[in-house]
């Protein structure tokens, strides 16, 4: 008998999704090519030319941000950035599901209120390991 894939959507927002893939992993997908994320990324690039925001540079930014504000999330993820998106994998546990949801909240907060991002780029762009 063939085993069936049983994924489940945990949370879906305009540009961030958290879902269990049915194979023991919780995925957080940030779609950086959605309009709000593009607008924030363009402004980041205006502030610093190294901050051209593809998935790889979002990974660099999130590594910097999480190390300072949520290191427990950073130590639980396995990031997989691509040119047009950022994906983070978490082992599927109740604790990691909570971390994935917190990370989604952080991303939404940053994109919806991007002044914090812009200030970080102005003050600390040289501390971020851009792609």
N, C-alpha and C. Protein backbone atom coordinates (compact mmCIF):
# COMPACT_ATOMS: atom_id res chain seq x y z
N UNK A 1 0.85 -1.19 0.00
CA UNK A 1 0.00 0.00 0.00
C UNK A 1 0.89 1.24 0.00
N UNK A 2 0.56 2.18 -0.85
CA UNK A 2 1.34 3.41 -0.98
C UNK A 2 1.02 4.38 0.17
N UNK A 3 2.07 4.96 0.73
CA UNK A 3 1.87 5.91 1.83
C UNK A 3 1.48 7.26 1.24
N UNK A 4 0.49 7.91 1.85
CA UNK A 4 0.02 9.19 1.34
C UNK A 4 0.70 10.35 2.05
N UNK A 5 1.00 11.38 1.27
CA UNK A 5 1.53 12.64 1.78
C UNK A 5 0.40 13.39 2.46
N UNK A 6 0.61 13.82 3.70
CA UNK A 6 -0.42 14.56 4.45
C UNK A 6 0.17 15.85 4.99
N UNK A 7 0.32 16.83 4.16
CA UNK A 7 0.77 18.14 4.61
C UNK A 7 -0.40 18.91 5.20
N UNK A 8 -0.08 19.99 5.90
CA UNK A 8 -1.15 20.84 6.43
C UNK A 8 -0.67 22.28 6.46
N UNK A 9 -1.56 23.17 6.06
CA UNK A 9 -1.28 24.60 6.14
C UNK A 9 -1.47 25.02 7.59
N UNK A 10 -0.48 25.65 8.15
CA UNK A 10 -0.56 26.13 9.53
C UNK A 10 -1.00 27.59 9.54
N UNK A 11 -0.40 28.37 8.64
CA UNK A 11 -0.76 29.78 8.55
C UNK A 11 -0.42 30.28 7.15
N UNK A 12 -1.34 31.03 6.56
CA UNK A 12 -1.08 31.60 5.24
C UNK A 12 -1.41 33.07 5.27
N UNK A 13 -0.42 33.88 4.91
CA UNK A 13 -0.60 35.33 4.84
C UNK A 13 -0.23 35.79 3.44
N UNK A 14 -0.31 37.07 3.22
CA UNK A 14 -0.09 37.63 1.90
C UNK A 14 1.23 37.19 1.26
N UNK A 15 2.30 37.15 2.03
CA UNK A 15 3.62 36.81 1.47
C UNK A 15 4.41 35.86 2.37
N UNK A 16 3.77 35.31 3.39
CA UNK A 16 4.43 34.34 4.28
C UNK A 16 3.48 33.17 4.52
N UNK A 17 4.00 31.96 4.37
CA UNK A 17 3.23 30.76 4.66
C UNK A 17 4.02 29.89 5.62
N UNK A 18 3.32 29.26 6.53
CA UNK A 18 3.91 28.26 7.41
C UNK A 18 3.09 26.99 7.22
N UNK A 19 3.77 25.90 6.87
CA UNK A 19 3.05 24.66 6.63
C UNK A 19 3.92 23.46 6.99
N UNK A 20 3.25 22.40 7.39
CA UNK A 20 3.93 21.13 7.62
C UNK A 20 3.87 20.36 6.30
N UNK A 21 5.00 19.81 5.88
CA UNK A 21 5.05 19.17 4.56
C UNK A 21 4.61 17.72 4.57
N UNK A 22 4.33 17.16 5.75
CA UNK A 22 3.91 15.78 5.83
C UNK A 22 5.05 14.79 5.92
N UNK A 23 6.27 15.30 5.95
CA UNK A 23 7.46 14.46 6.03
C UNK A 23 8.34 14.83 7.21
N UNK A 24 7.74 15.39 8.25
CA UNK A 24 8.50 15.71 9.45
C UNK A 24 9.14 17.08 9.48
N UNK A 25 8.74 17.94 8.56
CA UNK A 25 9.34 19.27 8.48
C UNK A 25 8.25 20.33 8.45
N UNK A 26 8.50 21.41 9.16
CA UNK A 26 7.66 22.61 9.07
C UNK A 26 8.43 23.59 8.19
N UNK A 27 7.74 24.14 7.21
CA UNK A 27 8.37 25.07 6.29
C UNK A 27 7.80 26.47 6.49
N UNK A 28 8.68 27.45 6.45
CA UNK A 28 8.26 28.85 6.41
C UNK A 28 8.71 29.37 5.05
N UNK A 29 7.76 29.85 4.27
CA UNK A 29 8.04 30.38 2.95
C UNK A 29 7.75 31.87 2.95
N UNK A 30 8.77 32.67 2.64
CA UNK A 30 8.63 34.11 2.47
C UNK A 30 8.79 34.39 0.98
N UNK A 31 7.71 34.87 0.36
CA UNK A 31 7.73 35.15 -1.07
C UNK A 31 8.15 36.60 -1.29
N UNK A 32 9.44 36.79 -1.56
CA UNK A 32 9.98 38.15 -1.64
C UNK A 32 9.67 38.85 -2.96
N UNK A 33 8.93 38.20 -3.84
CA UNK A 33 8.55 38.85 -5.09
C UNK A 33 7.10 39.33 -5.07
N UNK A 34 6.49 39.34 -3.89
CA UNK A 34 5.15 39.93 -3.73
C UNK A 34 5.32 41.45 -3.61
N UNK A 35 4.30 42.24 -4.00
CA UNK A 35 4.46 43.70 -4.08
C UNK A 35 5.01 44.39 -2.83
N UNK A 36 4.49 44.08 -1.64
CA UNK A 36 4.98 44.76 -0.44
C UNK A 36 6.45 44.43 -0.18
N UNK A 37 6.81 43.17 -0.33
CA UNK A 37 8.20 42.76 -0.10
C UNK A 37 9.12 43.39 -1.14
N UNK A 38 8.67 43.47 -2.38
CA UNK A 38 9.47 44.12 -3.43
C UNK A 38 9.72 45.58 -3.08
N UNK A 39 8.66 46.28 -2.65
CA UNK A 39 8.80 47.71 -2.32
C UNK A 39 9.80 47.91 -1.19
N UNK A 40 9.73 47.08 -0.16
CA UNK A 40 10.67 47.19 0.96
C UNK A 40 12.08 46.88 0.46
N UNK A 41 12.22 45.84 -0.33
CA UNK A 41 13.53 45.47 -0.86
C UNK A 41 14.14 46.55 -1.73
N UNK A 42 13.32 47.21 -2.54
CA UNK A 42 13.83 48.30 -3.38
C UNK A 42 14.35 49.46 -2.53
N UNK A 43 13.63 49.79 -1.48
CA UNK A 43 14.07 50.87 -0.59
C UNK A 43 15.36 50.47 0.13
N UNK A 44 15.48 49.20 0.54
CA UNK A 44 16.71 48.73 1.17
C UNK A 44 17.88 48.90 0.21
N UNK A 45 17.66 48.58 -1.05
CA UNK A 45 18.71 48.70 -2.06
C UNK A 45 19.06 50.15 -2.34
N UNK A 46 18.08 51.05 -2.24
CA UNK A 46 18.37 52.49 -2.38
C UNK A 46 19.28 52.97 -1.25
N UNK A 47 19.07 52.44 -0.06
CA UNK A 47 19.87 52.84 1.10
C UNK A 47 21.28 52.27 1.00
N UNK A 48 21.40 51.03 0.53
CA UNK A 48 22.71 50.38 0.42
C UNK A 48 22.70 49.48 -0.82
N UNK A 49 23.60 49.74 -1.74
CA UNK A 49 23.60 49.00 -3.01
C UNK A 49 23.85 47.50 -2.85
N UNK A 50 24.46 47.09 -1.75
CA UNK A 50 24.69 45.66 -1.53
C UNK A 50 23.40 44.94 -1.15
N UNK A 51 22.41 45.70 -0.69
CA UNK A 51 21.15 45.11 -0.24
C UNK A 51 20.17 45.00 -1.41
N UNK A 52 20.57 44.27 -2.45
CA UNK A 52 19.63 43.94 -3.53
C UNK A 52 18.92 42.67 -3.06
N UNK A 53 17.62 42.79 -2.81
CA UNK A 53 16.93 41.80 -1.97
C UNK A 53 16.33 40.65 -2.76
N UNK A 54 17.17 39.66 -2.99
CA UNK A 54 16.70 38.36 -3.46
C UNK A 54 16.63 37.44 -2.24
N UNK A 55 16.30 36.19 -2.43
CA UNK A 55 16.19 35.27 -1.30
C UNK A 55 17.49 35.12 -0.52
N UNK A 56 18.61 35.20 -1.22
CA UNK A 56 19.91 35.04 -0.56
C UNK A 56 20.21 36.22 0.37
N UNK A 57 19.87 37.43 -0.07
CA UNK A 57 20.12 38.58 0.79
C UNK A 57 19.08 38.70 1.90
N UNK A 58 17.85 38.20 1.66
CA UNK A 58 16.91 38.13 2.79
C UNK A 58 17.46 37.16 3.84
N UNK A 59 18.07 36.06 3.38
CA UNK A 59 18.70 35.12 4.31
C UNK A 59 19.78 35.84 5.13
N UNK A 60 20.61 36.63 4.47
CA UNK A 60 21.65 37.37 5.17
C UNK A 60 21.04 38.34 6.18
N UNK A 61 19.99 39.06 5.76
CA UNK A 61 19.34 40.00 6.67
C UNK A 61 18.71 39.27 7.86
N UNK A 62 17.97 38.19 7.58
CA UNK A 62 17.32 37.45 8.67
C UNK A 62 18.35 36.86 9.63
N UNK A 63 19.47 36.38 9.11
CA UNK A 63 20.54 35.87 9.99
C UNK A 63 21.00 36.96 10.94
N UNK A 64 21.22 38.15 10.42
CA UNK A 64 21.65 39.29 11.25
C UNK A 64 20.56 39.62 12.27
N UNK A 65 19.33 39.76 11.80
CA UNK A 65 18.23 40.19 12.66
C UNK A 65 17.94 39.16 13.75
N UNK A 66 17.80 37.92 13.36
CA UNK A 66 17.45 36.88 14.33
C UNK A 66 18.55 36.66 15.36
N UNK A 67 19.80 36.80 14.97
CA UNK A 67 20.91 36.64 15.91
C UNK A 67 20.78 37.64 17.06
N UNK A 68 20.21 38.81 16.78
CA UNK A 68 20.09 39.85 17.79
C UNK A 68 18.74 39.85 18.51
N UNK A 69 17.69 39.37 17.85
CA UNK A 69 16.34 39.50 18.40
C UNK A 69 15.64 38.18 18.71
N UNK A 70 16.07 37.10 18.11
CA UNK A 70 15.42 35.80 18.34
C UNK A 70 16.41 34.67 18.03
N UNK A 71 17.49 34.59 18.77
CA UNK A 71 18.51 33.57 18.48
C UNK A 71 17.98 32.14 18.58
N UNK A 72 16.94 31.92 19.40
CA UNK A 72 16.37 30.57 19.49
C UNK A 72 15.74 30.14 18.18
N UNK A 73 15.19 31.08 17.42
CA UNK A 73 14.65 30.76 16.10
C UNK A 73 15.79 30.45 15.14
N UNK A 74 16.81 31.30 15.15
CA UNK A 74 17.94 31.12 14.24
C UNK A 74 18.60 29.76 14.42
N UNK A 75 18.73 29.29 15.65
CA UNK A 75 19.40 28.02 15.87
C UNK A 75 18.52 26.82 15.50
N UNK A 76 17.23 27.06 15.22
CA UNK A 76 16.31 25.97 14.90
C UNK A 76 16.03 25.84 13.40
N UNK A 77 16.53 26.77 12.58
CA UNK A 77 16.17 26.74 11.16
C UNK A 77 17.30 26.22 10.29
N UNK A 78 16.87 25.69 9.17
CA UNK A 78 17.77 25.31 8.10
C UNK A 78 17.30 26.10 6.88
N UNK A 79 17.93 27.26 6.60
CA UNK A 79 17.44 28.11 5.52
C UNK A 79 17.79 27.54 4.14
N UNK A 80 16.92 27.84 3.18
CA UNK A 80 17.13 27.43 1.79
C UNK A 80 16.69 28.58 0.89
N UNK A 81 17.51 29.63 0.80
CA UNK A 81 17.12 30.76 -0.03
C UNK A 81 17.25 30.44 -1.52
N UNK A 82 16.42 31.09 -2.30
CA UNK A 82 16.48 31.02 -3.76
C UNK A 82 16.43 32.45 -4.27
N UNK A 83 16.52 32.61 -5.57
CA UNK A 83 16.51 33.96 -6.14
C UNK A 83 15.20 34.69 -5.82
N UNK A 84 14.06 34.00 -5.88
CA UNK A 84 12.78 34.67 -5.72
C UNK A 84 12.03 34.35 -4.46
N UNK A 85 12.67 33.66 -3.51
CA UNK A 85 11.98 33.34 -2.27
C UNK A 85 12.99 32.95 -1.20
N UNK A 86 12.50 32.90 0.02
CA UNK A 86 13.29 32.46 1.16
C UNK A 86 12.49 31.37 1.84
N UNK A 87 13.11 30.22 2.03
CA UNK A 87 12.45 29.10 2.68
C UNK A 87 13.29 28.68 3.87
N UNK A 88 12.64 28.47 5.00
CA UNK A 88 13.33 27.98 6.19
C UNK A 88 12.63 26.69 6.64
N UNK A 89 13.43 25.69 6.92
CA UNK A 89 12.92 24.41 7.40
C UNK A 89 13.13 24.30 8.90
N UNK A 90 12.14 23.74 9.56
CA UNK A 90 12.21 23.43 10.99
C UNK A 90 11.85 21.96 11.14
N UNK A 91 12.51 21.27 12.05
CA UNK A 91 12.06 19.92 12.39
C UNK A 91 10.66 20.05 12.97
N UNK A 92 9.76 19.13 12.61
CA UNK A 92 8.37 19.25 13.04
C UNK A 92 8.21 18.82 14.49
N UNK A 93 8.16 19.82 15.37
CA UNK A 93 7.86 19.63 16.79
C UNK A 93 6.92 20.76 17.19
N UNK A 94 6.17 20.62 18.28
CA UNK A 94 5.32 21.72 18.74
C UNK A 94 6.13 22.99 19.02
N UNK A 95 7.32 22.84 19.59
CA UNK A 95 8.17 24.01 19.89
C UNK A 95 8.59 24.72 18.60
N UNK A 96 8.96 23.95 17.60
CA UNK A 96 9.39 24.55 16.34
C UNK A 96 8.22 25.13 15.56
N UNK A 97 7.05 24.57 15.70
CA UNK A 97 5.88 25.18 15.07
C UNK A 97 5.65 26.57 15.65
N UNK A 98 5.80 26.68 16.96
CA UNK A 98 5.66 28.00 17.62
C UNK A 98 6.76 28.95 17.12
N UNK A 99 7.97 28.46 16.95
CA UNK A 99 9.07 29.30 16.44
C UNK A 99 8.80 29.74 15.00
N UNK A 100 8.30 28.83 14.19
CA UNK A 100 7.99 29.18 12.80
C UNK A 100 6.92 30.27 12.75
N UNK A 101 5.91 30.15 13.61
CA UNK A 101 4.86 31.18 13.65
C UNK A 101 5.41 32.51 14.16
N UNK A 102 6.30 32.46 15.15
CA UNK A 102 6.94 33.70 15.63
C UNK A 102 7.77 34.33 14.52
N UNK A 103 8.52 33.51 13.77
CA UNK A 103 9.33 34.02 12.67
C UNK A 103 8.42 34.67 11.61
N UNK A 104 7.30 34.04 11.30
CA UNK A 104 6.35 34.63 10.36
C UNK A 104 5.85 35.97 10.87
N UNK A 105 5.55 36.06 12.16
CA UNK A 105 5.12 37.33 12.75
C UNK A 105 6.21 38.39 12.63
N UNK A 106 7.45 38.00 12.84
CA UNK A 106 8.58 38.94 12.72
C UNK A 106 8.67 39.46 11.29
N UNK A 107 8.58 38.56 10.32
CA UNK A 107 8.67 38.98 8.92
C UNK A 107 7.54 39.95 8.58
N UNK A 108 6.32 39.60 8.96
CA UNK A 108 5.18 40.47 8.67
C UNK A 108 5.35 41.83 9.34
N UNK A 109 5.78 41.83 10.59
CA UNK A 109 5.99 43.09 11.30
C UNK A 109 7.04 43.95 10.60
N UNK A 110 8.12 43.34 10.17
CA UNK A 110 9.18 44.08 9.49
C UNK A 110 8.71 44.63 8.14
N UNK A 111 7.99 43.83 7.37
CA UNK A 111 7.53 44.28 6.06
C UNK A 111 6.44 45.34 6.18
N UNK A 112 5.55 45.18 7.14
CA UNK A 112 4.46 46.14 7.31
C UNK A 112 4.93 47.44 7.97
N UNK A 113 6.02 47.38 8.72
CA UNK A 113 6.58 48.55 9.41
C UNK A 113 8.08 48.59 9.12
N UNK A 114 8.45 48.92 7.89
CA UNK A 114 9.83 48.70 7.45
C UNK A 114 10.87 49.70 7.97
N UNK A 115 10.47 50.69 8.73
CA UNK A 115 11.46 51.66 9.23
C UNK A 115 12.57 50.98 10.03
N UNK A 116 12.23 49.93 10.78
CA UNK A 116 13.26 49.21 11.53
C UNK A 116 14.28 48.59 10.57
N UNK A 117 13.80 48.01 9.49
CA UNK A 117 14.72 47.45 8.49
C UNK A 117 15.61 48.55 7.93
N UNK A 118 15.02 49.66 7.55
CA UNK A 118 15.80 50.74 6.93
C UNK A 118 16.85 51.28 7.89
N UNK A 119 16.51 51.38 9.17
CA UNK A 119 17.48 51.85 10.16
C UNK A 119 18.63 50.85 10.31
N UNK A 120 18.30 49.58 10.31
CA UNK A 120 19.36 48.57 10.38
C UNK A 120 20.28 48.69 9.18
N UNK A 121 19.72 48.88 7.99
CA UNK A 121 20.54 49.01 6.78
C UNK A 121 21.41 50.26 6.88
N UNK A 122 20.85 51.35 7.35
CA UNK A 122 21.65 52.59 7.49
C UNK A 122 22.79 52.41 8.49
N UNK A 123 22.50 51.75 9.62
CA UNK A 123 23.47 51.69 10.72
C UNK A 123 24.38 50.46 10.70
N UNK A 124 23.91 49.36 10.12
CA UNK A 124 24.64 48.10 10.28
C UNK A 124 24.84 47.31 9.00
N UNK A 125 24.65 47.91 7.83
CA UNK A 125 24.77 47.17 6.57
C UNK A 125 26.14 46.49 6.44
N UNK A 126 27.17 47.12 6.97
CA UNK A 126 28.52 46.53 6.88
C UNK A 126 28.68 45.30 7.75
N UNK A 127 27.76 45.10 8.71
CA UNK A 127 27.82 43.93 9.59
C UNK A 127 27.04 42.74 9.03
N UNK A 128 26.34 42.96 7.94
CA UNK A 128 25.52 41.90 7.33
C UNK A 128 26.32 41.25 6.22
N UNK A 129 26.31 39.93 6.18
CA UNK A 129 27.08 39.18 5.17
C UNK A 129 26.23 39.01 3.91
N UNK A 130 26.17 40.07 3.11
CA UNK A 130 25.36 40.08 1.89
C UNK A 130 25.89 39.05 0.91
N UNK A 131 24.98 38.60 0.03
CA UNK A 131 25.29 37.63 -1.00
C UNK A 131 26.29 38.22 -2.01
